Amino acid sequence: MENRWREWVDAHTRIRDVTPPLLITVAAVPATALAHGQWGQPRMTEVAWVALSCLPLLVRYRWPVHAMAAVVAAQITQVTVGQSSAMVAVPAIVALYTVGVLRPWRTAWLTGAIAAAALSAAGTVLARPAVISSDMLVWFDVLMLATGFGVAVRSRRERLAAIEARAVRAEETREAEARRRVAEERVRIARELHDVVAHHITLVNAQAGVAQHLVRTDAEKAYRALGAIKETSRAALEELRATVGLLRYSDDDTPHSLVPTPGLDDLDDLVDGFRKAGQDIRLDKTGRPRQLAPSTDLAAYRIIQEALTNTHKHAGAALARVTLSYGDQTLQITVTDNGHGTAKQGPGTGHGLIGMRERATAFGGTLTAGPEPHGGYRVHAELPLPQPSKDAA
């Protein structure tokens, strides 16, 4: 309600500027007619002085301090020439309230104190003896109260504006955070889709080539190759269904039938798939295996999967070696081959290596990739291992 009233007032500036001076001048007519509790003829000279004092109020929103000074000067003159009335300080009240609303509190209080002191002094010292009255001292308190009320209104408006600004910033921050999370989720899902599709399509392509080569010479081996294609495509569909399913269901209603997230426990199946496609792979493990966090376990699996896929697609390697070395603080993953290491495998090019590097760095690890000095290609990743808690120790 207050905001709507302020908006209406701000939209009708002429009415806002004219209304207080007009009301004060009209009220001065009966105020000057009432003397000692009895009604008489209005003293139009005093009404004219009140109207004159109200004139600066027409520009109080443009120049509040100047308008207040003009009002006080007119009222001091009115008191000095003996034209004091009950309405003498009312224009000053409006002027000082406006100063309190529109100017900083230091300026408002200093201006209010000077104006109140000046007007009170005029009523008690400069006026003719006939109009000297102790009531004029009361106006000092009234004028300071008007200043304080204006300052309080300004402070309240500033607090409300600050609260609204914080609410707007919080809403913008929530929207930005939501957009950031959506972007991160899109990147994560895109990375998963790339790894799944690139790996399985590469195997299907290789197995299809084997089947095509053997279909006329060795029907039994061709049949086994087609079976491998069927198993590989089935695994690809299941992983795609699990990944794409994340886009269709929320965390609370995700079906339990989705394929579990792959990890290092599935490494043997991954290597067997490549072997069926004709790739000779050796898998070595050193150190004491440790249970990884699910996200780190998936990252390790995807790094190995992508490295072997690149080896199969680009390196032309006869042998690939995968080494898992469990240390006290890190898991070191090394994938090497004896191929020719094409430019497509070079670090920083292609989505595969970018994805591997992002997976490693996301968990505080590192990844390097590049051709070996004596031929072949090497991908090396280090992922931090969970440390035992002090309580468990």
GROMACS .gro file of C-alpha atoms in nm:
model
  393
    1MET     CA    1   0.000   0.000   0.000
    2GLU     CA    2   0.280   0.243   0.093
    3ASN     CA    3   0.470   0.172  -0.226
    4ARG     CA    4   0.161   0.231  -0.437
    5TRP     CA    5   0.093   0.558  -0.256
    6ARG     CA    6   0.452   0.673  -0.313
    7GLU     CA    7   0.435   0.576  -0.679
    8TRP     CA    8   0.113   0.775  -0.720
    9VAL     CA    9   0.261   1.077  -0.544
   10ASP     CA   10   0.580   1.061  -0.751
   11ALA     CA   11   0.372   1.037  -1.067
   12HIS     CA   12   0.174   1.352  -0.976
   13THR     CA   13   0.446   1.594  -0.874
   14ARG     CA   14   0.238   1.910  -0.914
   15ILE     CA   15  -0.030   1.786  -0.678
   16ARG     CA   16   0.245   1.673  -0.435
   17ASP     CA   17   0.408   2.017  -0.440
   18VAL     CA   18   0.090   2.229  -0.415
   19THR     CA   19  -0.116   2.033  -0.161
   20PRO     CA   20   0.073   2.109   0.168
   21PRO     CA   21   0.107   2.487   0.108
   22LEU     CA   22  -0.258   2.509   0.006
   23LEU     CA   23  -0.382   2.314   0.309
   24ILE     CA   24  -0.167   2.518   0.550
   25THR     CA   25  -0.292   2.846   0.404
   26VAL     CA   26  -0.657   2.734   0.423
   27ALA     CA   27  -0.606   2.614   0.783
   28ALA     CA   28  -0.457   2.952   0.875
   29VAL     CA   29  -0.795   3.123   0.817
   30PRO     CA   30  -0.985   2.957   1.106
   31ALA     CA   31  -0.664   2.946   1.316
   32THR     CA   32  -0.631   3.324   1.306
   33ALA     CA   33  -1.005   3.367   1.372
   34LEU     CA   34  -0.984   3.177   1.701
   35ALA     CA   35  -0.848   3.393   1.983
   36HIS     CA   36  -0.863   3.310   2.355
   37GLY     CA   37  -1.118   3.035   2.291
   38GLN     CA   38  -1.358   3.259   2.103
   39TRP     CA   39  -1.427   3.300   1.735
   40GLY     CA   40  -1.377   3.633   1.568
   41GLN     CA   41  -1.283   3.778   1.234
   42PRO     CA   42  -0.988   3.608   1.061
   43ARG     CA   43  -0.673   3.818   1.069
   44MET     CA   44  -0.598   3.823   0.700
   45THR     CA   45  -0.259   3.989   0.746
   46GLU     CA   46  -0.138   3.685   0.941
   47VAL     CA   47  -0.295   3.456   0.681
   48ALA     CA   48  -0.102   3.642   0.412
   49TRP     CA   49   0.222   3.594   0.604
   50VAL     CA   50   0.151   3.221   0.636
   51ALA     CA   51   0.082   3.203   0.263
   52LEU     CA   52   0.406   3.389   0.194
   53SER     CA   53   0.597   3.146   0.416
   54CYS     CA   54   0.442   2.853   0.226
   55LEU     CA   55   0.556   2.971  -0.117
   56PRO     CA   56   0.908   2.817  -0.088
   57LEU     CA   57   0.743   2.481  -0.016
   58LEU     CA   58   0.648   2.461  -0.382
   59VAL     CA   59   1.013   2.384  -0.468
   60ARG     CA   60   1.105   2.188  -0.154
   61TYR     CA   61   1.166   1.862  -0.349
   62ARG     CA   62   1.409   2.033  -0.589
   63TRP     CA   63   1.599   2.240  -0.335
   64PRO     CA   64   1.498   2.123   0.013
   65VAL     CA   65   1.764   2.313   0.212
   66HIS     CA   66   1.713   2.637   0.019
   67ALA     CA   67   1.336   2.608   0.052
   68MET     CA   68   1.370   2.550   0.425
   69ALA     CA   69   1.597   2.855   0.462
   70ALA     CA   70   1.346   3.072   0.275
   71VAL     CA   71   1.058   2.945   0.490
   72VAL     CA   72   1.246   3.015   0.814
   73ALA     CA   73   1.350   3.360   0.692
   74ALA     CA   74   0.989   3.448   0.611
   75GLN     CA   75   0.866   3.322   0.949
   76ILE     CA   76   1.137   3.505   1.141
   77THR     CA   77   1.034   3.822   0.961
   78GLN     CA   78   0.670   3.750   1.044
   79VAL     CA   79   0.747   3.707   1.413
   80THR     CA   80   0.974   4.012   1.420
   81VAL     CA   81   0.709   4.245   1.278
   82GLY     CA   82   0.455   4.119   1.528
   83GLN     CA   83   0.242   3.901   1.304
   84SER     CA   84   0.288   3.577   1.496
   85SER     CA   85   0.009   3.321   1.502
   86ALA     CA   86  -0.058   2.958   1.592
   87MET     CA   87   0.039   2.862   1.237
   88VAL     CA   88   0.371   3.045   1.239
   89ALA     CA   89   0.597   2.733   1.249
   90VAL     CA   90   0.384   2.491   1.050
   91PRO     CA   91   0.551   2.566   0.711
   92ALA     CA   92   0.890   2.511   0.881
   93ILE     CA   93   0.772   2.171   1.005
   94VAL     CA   94   0.695   2.063   0.649
   95ALA     CA   95   1.024   2.206   0.520
   96LEU     CA   96   1.236   2.035   0.787
   97TYR     CA   97   1.056   1.703   0.736
   98THR     CA   98   1.139   1.725   0.366
   99VAL     CA   99   1.504   1.798   0.444
  100GLY     CA  100   1.514   1.492   0.671
  101VAL     CA  101   1.367   1.272   0.397
  102LEU     CA  102   1.583   1.395   0.109
  103ARG     CA  103   1.920   1.476   0.267
  104PRO     CA  104   2.175   1.269   0.467
  105TRP     CA  105   2.110   1.255   0.837
  106ARG     CA  106   2.407   1.474   0.932
  107THR     CA  107   2.288   1.751   0.702
  108ALA     CA  108   1.929   1.710   0.817
  109TRP     CA  109   2.008   1.730   1.190
  110LEU     CA  110   2.244   2.026   1.149
  111THR     CA  111   1.996   2.212   0.933
  112GLY     CA  112   1.709   2.132   1.168
  113ALA     CA  113   1.900   2.250   1.476
  114ILE     CA  114   1.997   2.580   1.313
  115ALA     CA  115   1.645   2.646   1.183
  116ALA     CA  116   1.477   2.555   1.514
  117ALA     CA  117   1.721   2.768   1.712
  118ALA     CA  118   1.678   3.062   1.478
  119LEU     CA  119   1.300   3.052   1.486
  120SER     CA  120   1.288   3.007   1.864
  121ALA     CA  121   1.530   3.295   1.912
  122ALA     CA  122   1.317   3.513   1.689
  123GLY     CA  123   1.010   3.435   1.901
  124THR     CA  124   1.179   3.509   2.233
  125VAL     CA  125   1.430   3.783   2.155
  126LEU     CA  126   1.360   3.964   1.826
  127ALA     CA  127   0.984   3.991   1.851
  128ARG     CA  128   0.803   4.286   1.999
  129PRO     CA  129   0.725   4.248   2.369
  130ALA     CA  130   0.358   4.205   2.294
  131VAL     CA  131   0.417   3.873   2.120
  132ILE     CA  132   0.701   3.739   2.335
  133SER     CA  133   0.579   3.403   2.467
  134SER     CA  134   0.738   3.102   2.632
  135ASP     CA  135   0.534   2.889   2.391
  136MET     CA  136   0.784   2.974   2.120
  137LEU     CA  137   1.042   2.754   2.300
  138VAL     CA  138   0.814   2.462   2.247
  139TRP     CA  139   0.853   2.508   1.873
  140PHE     CA  140   1.221   2.417   1.901
  141ASP     CA  141   1.125   2.068   2.016
  142VAL     CA  142   0.849   2.045   1.756
  143LEU     CA  143   1.082   2.144   1.473
  144MET     CA  144   1.351   1.896   1.585
  145LEU     CA  145   1.084   1.628   1.608
  146ALA     CA  146   0.981   1.702   1.247
  147THR     CA  147   1.346   1.670   1.142
  148GLY     CA  148   1.383   1.342   1.328
  149PHE     CA  149   1.065   1.205   1.174
  150GLY     CA  150   1.198   1.289   0.827
  151VAL     CA  151   1.531   1.119   0.904
  152ALA     CA  152   1.349   0.811   1.033
  153VAL     CA  153   1.139   0.791   0.717
  154ARG     CA  154   1.453   0.820   0.502
  155SER     CA  155   1.628   0.546   0.703
  156ARG     CA  156   1.328   0.316   0.673
  157ARG     CA  157   1.310   0.368   0.298
  158GLU     CA  158   1.682   0.298   0.267
  159ARG     CA  159   1.646  -0.023   0.468
  160LEU     CA  160   1.355  -0.135   0.252
  161ALA     CA  161   1.551  -0.052  -0.063
  162ALA     CA  162   1.851  -0.246   0.069
  163ILE     CA  163   1.631  -0.545   0.152
  164GLU     CA  164   1.477  -0.535  -0.195
  165ALA     CA  165   1.822  -0.505  -0.354
  166ARG     CA  166   1.948  -0.804  -0.154
  167ALA     CA  167   1.643  -1.002  -0.256
  168VAL     CA  168   1.701  -0.916  -0.621
  169ARG     CA  169   2.070  -1.009  -0.594
  170ALA     CA  170   1.982  -1.332  -0.419
  171GLU     CA  171   1.732  -1.418  -0.692
  172GLU     CA  172   1.987  -1.336  -0.962
  173THR     CA  173   2.247  -1.544  -0.778
  174ARG     CA  174   2.007  -1.838  -0.754
  175GLU     CA  175   1.929  -1.812  -1.124
  176ALA     CA  176   2.299  -1.790  -1.212
  177GLU     CA  177   2.376  -2.087  -0.989
  178ALA     CA  178   2.093  -2.284  -1.148
  179ARG     CA  179   2.223  -2.199  -1.496
  180ARG     CA  180   2.575  -2.299  -1.391
  181ARG     CA  181   2.455  -2.631  -1.254
  182VAL     CA  182   2.256  -2.698  -1.570
  183ALA     CA  183   2.562  -2.622  -1.782
  184GLU     CA  184   2.779  -2.850  -1.570
  185GLU     CA  185   2.523  -3.128  -1.593
  186ARG     CA  186   2.503  -3.089  -1.969
  187VAL     CA  187   2.882  -3.113  -1.996
  188ARG     CA  188   2.887  -3.419  -1.770
  189ILE     CA  189   2.617  -3.596  -1.969
  190ALA     CA  190   2.781  -3.500  -2.298
  191ARG     CA  191   3.108  -3.643  -2.169
  192GLU     CA  192   2.937  -3.966  -2.065
  193LEU     CA  193   2.763  -3.998  -2.402
  194HIS     CA  194   3.089  -3.935  -2.585
  195ASP     CA  195   3.275  -4.200  -2.388
  196VAL     CA  196   3.000  -4.459  -2.423
  197VAL     CA  197   2.933  -4.402  -2.793
  198ALA     CA  198   3.297  -4.368  -2.899
  199HIS     CA  199   3.403  -4.681  -2.713
  200HIS     CA  200   3.125  -4.914  -2.821
  201ILE     CA  201   3.099  -4.791  -3.179
  202THR     CA  202   3.474  -4.840  -3.216
  203LEU     CA  203   3.444  -5.200  -3.097
  204VAL     CA  204   3.141  -5.267  -3.317
  205ASN     CA  205   3.326  -5.128  -3.617
  206ALA     CA  206   3.631  -5.342  -3.549
  207GLN     CA  207   3.426  -5.655  -3.486
  208ALA     CA  208   3.221  -5.594  -3.800
  209GLY     CA  209   3.544  -5.571  -4.000
  210VAL     CA  210   3.661  -5.902  -3.857
  211ALA     CA  211   3.327  -6.067  -3.936
  212GLN     CA  212   3.331  -5.929  -4.290
  213HIS     CA  213   3.682  -6.068  -4.344
  214LEU     CA  214   3.599  -6.414  -4.209
  215VAL     CA  215   3.245  -6.462  -4.340
  216ARG     CA  216   3.370  -6.638  -4.653
  217THR     CA  217   3.671  -6.820  -4.509
  218ASP     CA  218   3.578  -6.919  -4.154
  219ALA     CA  219   3.206  -6.912  -4.084
  220GLU     CA  220   3.253  -7.020  -3.720
  221LYS     CA  221   3.485  -6.728  -3.634
  222ALA     CA  222   3.260  -6.491  -3.828
  223TYR     CA  223   2.963  -6.618  -3.623
  224ARG     CA  224   3.156  -6.550  -3.300
  225ALA     CA  225   3.246  -6.204  -3.425
  226LEU     CA  226   2.879  -6.130  -3.493
  227GLY     CA  227   2.798  -6.251  -3.142
  228ALA     CA  228   3.057  -6.012  -3.005
  229ILE     CA  229   2.894  -5.732  -3.205
  230LYS     CA  230   2.559  -5.823  -3.050
  231GLU     CA  231   2.702  -5.816  -2.695
  232THR     CA  232   2.886  -5.490  -2.754
  233SER     CA  233   2.580  -5.318  -2.903
  234ARG     CA  234   2.365  -5.446  -2.617
  235ALA     CA  235   2.610  -5.304  -2.362
  236ALA     CA  236   2.613  -4.975  -2.552
  237LEU     CA  237   2.233  -4.955  -2.549
  238GLU     CA  238   2.221  -5.028  -2.177
  239GLU     CA  239   2.476  -4.760  -2.093
  240LEU     CA  240   2.304  -4.512  -2.322
  241ARG     CA  241   1.970  -4.591  -2.162
  242ALA     CA  242   2.120  -4.535  -1.817
  243THR     CA  243   2.284  -4.206  -1.916
  244VAL     CA  244   1.990  -4.065  -2.109
  245GLY     CA  245   1.758  -4.181  -1.831
  246LEU     CA  246   1.917  -3.919  -1.607
  247LEU     CA  247   1.757  -3.656  -1.832
  248ARG     CA  248   1.411  -3.804  -1.791
  249TYR     CA  249   1.387  -3.870  -1.419
  250SER     CA  250   1.457  -3.673  -1.107
  251ASP     CA  251   1.672  -3.804  -0.824
  252ASP     CA  252   1.365  -3.924  -0.634
  253ASP     CA  253   1.199  -4.127  -0.908
  254THR     CA  254   1.495  -4.270  -1.102
  255PRO     CA  255   1.409  -4.632  -1.186
  256HIS     CA  256   1.617  -4.896  -1.011
  257SER     CA  257   1.638  -5.088  -1.337
  258LEU     CA  258   1.901  -4.855  -1.479
  259VAL     CA  259   2.242  -5.008  -1.538
  260PRO     CA  260   2.485  -4.949  -1.248
  261THR     CA  261   2.759  -4.697  -1.305
  262PRO     CA  262   3.071  -4.874  -1.435
  263GLY     CA  263   3.393  -4.874  -1.235
  264LEU     CA  264   3.728  -5.047  -1.204
  265ASP     CA  265   3.551  -5.369  -1.101
  266ASP     CA  266   3.427  -5.383  -1.462
  267LEU     CA  267   3.775  -5.336  -1.606
  268ASP     CA  268   3.815  -5.702  -1.700
  269ASP     CA  269   3.495  -5.690  -1.907
  270LEU     CA  270   3.619  -5.371  -2.076
  271VAL     CA  271   3.951  -5.532  -2.169
  272ASP     CA  272   3.776  -5.850  -2.292
  273GLY     CA  273   3.566  -5.639  -2.528
  274PHE     CA  274   3.876  -5.490  -2.686
  275ARG     CA  275   4.039  -5.830  -2.707
  276LYS     CA  276   3.740  -5.966  -2.894
  277ALA     CA  277   3.786  -5.678  -3.139
  278GLY     CA  278   4.141  -5.796  -3.208
  279GLN     CA  279   4.334  -5.570  -2.970
  280ASP     CA  280   4.604  -5.733  -2.759
  281ILE     CA  281   4.587  -5.579  -2.413
  282ARG     CA  282   4.781  -5.657  -2.098
  283LEU     CA  283   4.642  -5.553  -1.763
  284ASP     CA  284   4.871  -5.517  -1.461
  285LYS     CA  285   4.788  -5.412  -1.107
  286THR     CA  286   5.038  -5.325  -0.836
  287GLY     CA  287   4.998  -5.221  -0.477
  288ARG     CA  288   4.704  -5.284  -0.245
  289PRO     CA  289   4.373  -5.210  -0.418
  290ARG     CA  290   4.161  -4.953  -0.238
  291GLN     CA  291   3.791  -4.882  -0.256
  292LEU     CA  292   3.737  -4.557  -0.446
  293ALA     CA  293   3.453  -4.308  -0.422
  294PRO     CA  294   3.190  -4.384  -0.690
  295SER     CA  295   3.266  -4.065  -0.885
  296THR     CA  296   3.643  -4.128  -0.878
  297ASP     CA  297   3.588  -4.493  -0.967
  298LEU     CA  298   3.384  -4.388  -1.273
  299ALA     CA  299   3.647  -4.130  -1.373
  300ALA     CA  300   3.925  -4.394  -1.360
  301TYR     CA  301   3.717  -4.635  -1.568
  302ARG     CA  302   3.633  -4.371  -1.830
  303ILE     CA  303   3.995  -4.257  -1.859
  304ILE     CA  304   4.107  -4.613  -1.931
  305GLN     CA  305   3.815  -4.668  -2.167
  306GLU     CA  306   3.888  -4.352  -2.366
  307ALA     CA  307   4.264  -4.421  -2.378
  308LEU     CA  308   4.208  -4.773  -2.513
  309THR     CA  309   3.948  -4.645  -2.761
  310ASN     CA  310   4.197  -4.388  -2.896
  311THR     CA  311   4.462  -4.658  -2.916
  312HIS     CA  312   4.234  -4.885  -3.112
  313LYS     CA  313   4.113  -4.608  -3.345
  314HIS     CA  314   4.428  -4.411  -3.413
  315ALA     CA  315   4.746  -4.581  -3.298
  316GLY     CA  316   4.749  -4.892  -3.516
  317ALA     CA  317   4.905  -5.065  -3.217
  318ALA     CA  318   4.954  -5.440  -3.186
  319LEU     CA  319   4.989  -5.425  -2.808
  320ALA     CA  320   4.844  -5.199  -2.539
  321ARG     CA  321   4.933  -5.213  -2.173
  322VAL     CA  322   4.718  -5.090  -1.885
  323THR     CA  323   4.884  -5.050  -1.545
  324LEU     CA  324   4.708  -4.965  -1.222
  325SER     CA  325   4.944  -4.871  -0.941
  326TYR     CA  326   4.791  -4.817  -0.597
  327GLY     CA  327   5.008  -4.598  -0.376
  328ASP     CA  328   4.955  -4.454  -0.030
  329GLN     CA  329   4.786  -4.137  -0.157
  330THR     CA  330   4.729  -4.174  -0.532
  331LEU     CA  331   4.615  -4.421  -0.791
  332GLN     CA  332   4.838  -4.404  -1.099
  333ILE     CA  333   4.685  -4.514  -1.427
  334THR     CA  334   4.912  -4.568  -1.723
  335VAL     CA  335   4.799  -4.675  -2.071
  336THR     CA  336   5.073  -4.728  -2.328
  337ASP     CA  337   5.086  -4.879  -2.675
  338ASN     CA  338   5.344  -4.962  -2.939
  339GLY     CA  339   5.165  -4.788  -3.223
  340HIS     CA  340   5.267  -4.487  -3.427
  341GLY     CA  341   5.088  -4.223  -3.216
  342THR     CA  342   4.899  -4.011  -3.468
  343ALA     CA  343   4.845  -3.640  -3.434
  344LYS     CA  344   4.484  -3.698  -3.338
  345GLN     CA  345   4.608  -3.835  -3.008
  346GLY     CA  346   4.809  -3.524  -2.930
  347PRO     CA  347   4.731  -3.352  -2.601
  348GLY     CA  348   4.466  -3.081  -2.604
  349THR     CA  349   4.308  -3.189  -2.935
  350GLY     CA  350   3.990  -3.384  -2.967
  351HIS     CA  351   3.708  -3.420  -2.715
  352GLY     CA  352   3.844  -3.750  -2.584
  353LEU     CA  353   4.164  -3.615  -2.433
  354ILE     CA  354   3.989  -3.302  -2.314
  355GLY     CA  355   3.730  -3.519  -2.140
  356MET     CA  356   3.998  -3.737  -1.979
  357ARG     CA  357   4.185  -3.434  -1.850
  358GLU     CA  358   3.865  -3.278  -1.713
  359ARG     CA  359   3.774  -3.601  -1.534
  360ALA     CA  360   4.116  -3.618  -1.369
  361THR     CA  361   4.133  -3.253  -1.263
  362ALA     CA  362   3.774  -3.259  -1.133
  363PHE     CA  363   3.893  -3.477  -0.842
  364GLY     CA  364   4.224  -3.302  -0.780
  365GLY     CA  365   4.424  -3.531  -1.007
  366THR     CA  366   4.641  -3.482  -1.312
  367LEU     CA  367   4.662  -3.629  -1.661
  368THR     CA  368   4.937  -3.614  -1.920
  369ALA     CA  369   4.934  -3.764  -2.267
  370GLY     CA  370   5.177  -3.771  -2.557
  371PRO     CA  371   5.392  -3.985  -2.784
  372GLU     CA  372   5.676  -4.189  -2.637
  373PRO     CA  373   6.034  -4.108  -2.741
  374HIS     CA  374   6.086  -4.454  -2.894
  375GLY     CA  375   5.742  -4.487  -3.053
  376GLY     CA  376   5.398  -4.551  -2.922
  377TYR     CA  377   5.174  -4.337  -2.707
  378ARG     CA  378   5.134  -4.293  -2.334
  379VAL     CA  379   4.848  -4.167  -2.120
  380HIS     CA  380   4.925  -4.123  -1.752
  381ALA     CA  381   4.676  -4.014  -1.486
  382GLU     CA  382   4.705  -3.972  -1.112
  383LEU     CA  383   4.391  -3.971  -0.899
  384PRO     CA  384   4.390  -3.907  -0.523
  385LEU     CA  385   4.291  -4.200  -0.303
  386PRO     CA  386   4.068  -4.163   0.002
  387GLN     CA  387   4.272  -4.134   0.318
  388PRO     CA  388   4.182  -4.331   0.629
  389SER     CA  389   4.032  -4.120   0.902
  390LYS     CA  390   4.220  -4.059   1.227
  391ASP     CA  391   3.938  -4.220   1.422
  392ALA     CA  392   3.972  -4.537   1.217
  393ALA     CA  393   4.346  -4.536   1.277
   0.00000   0.00000   0.00000
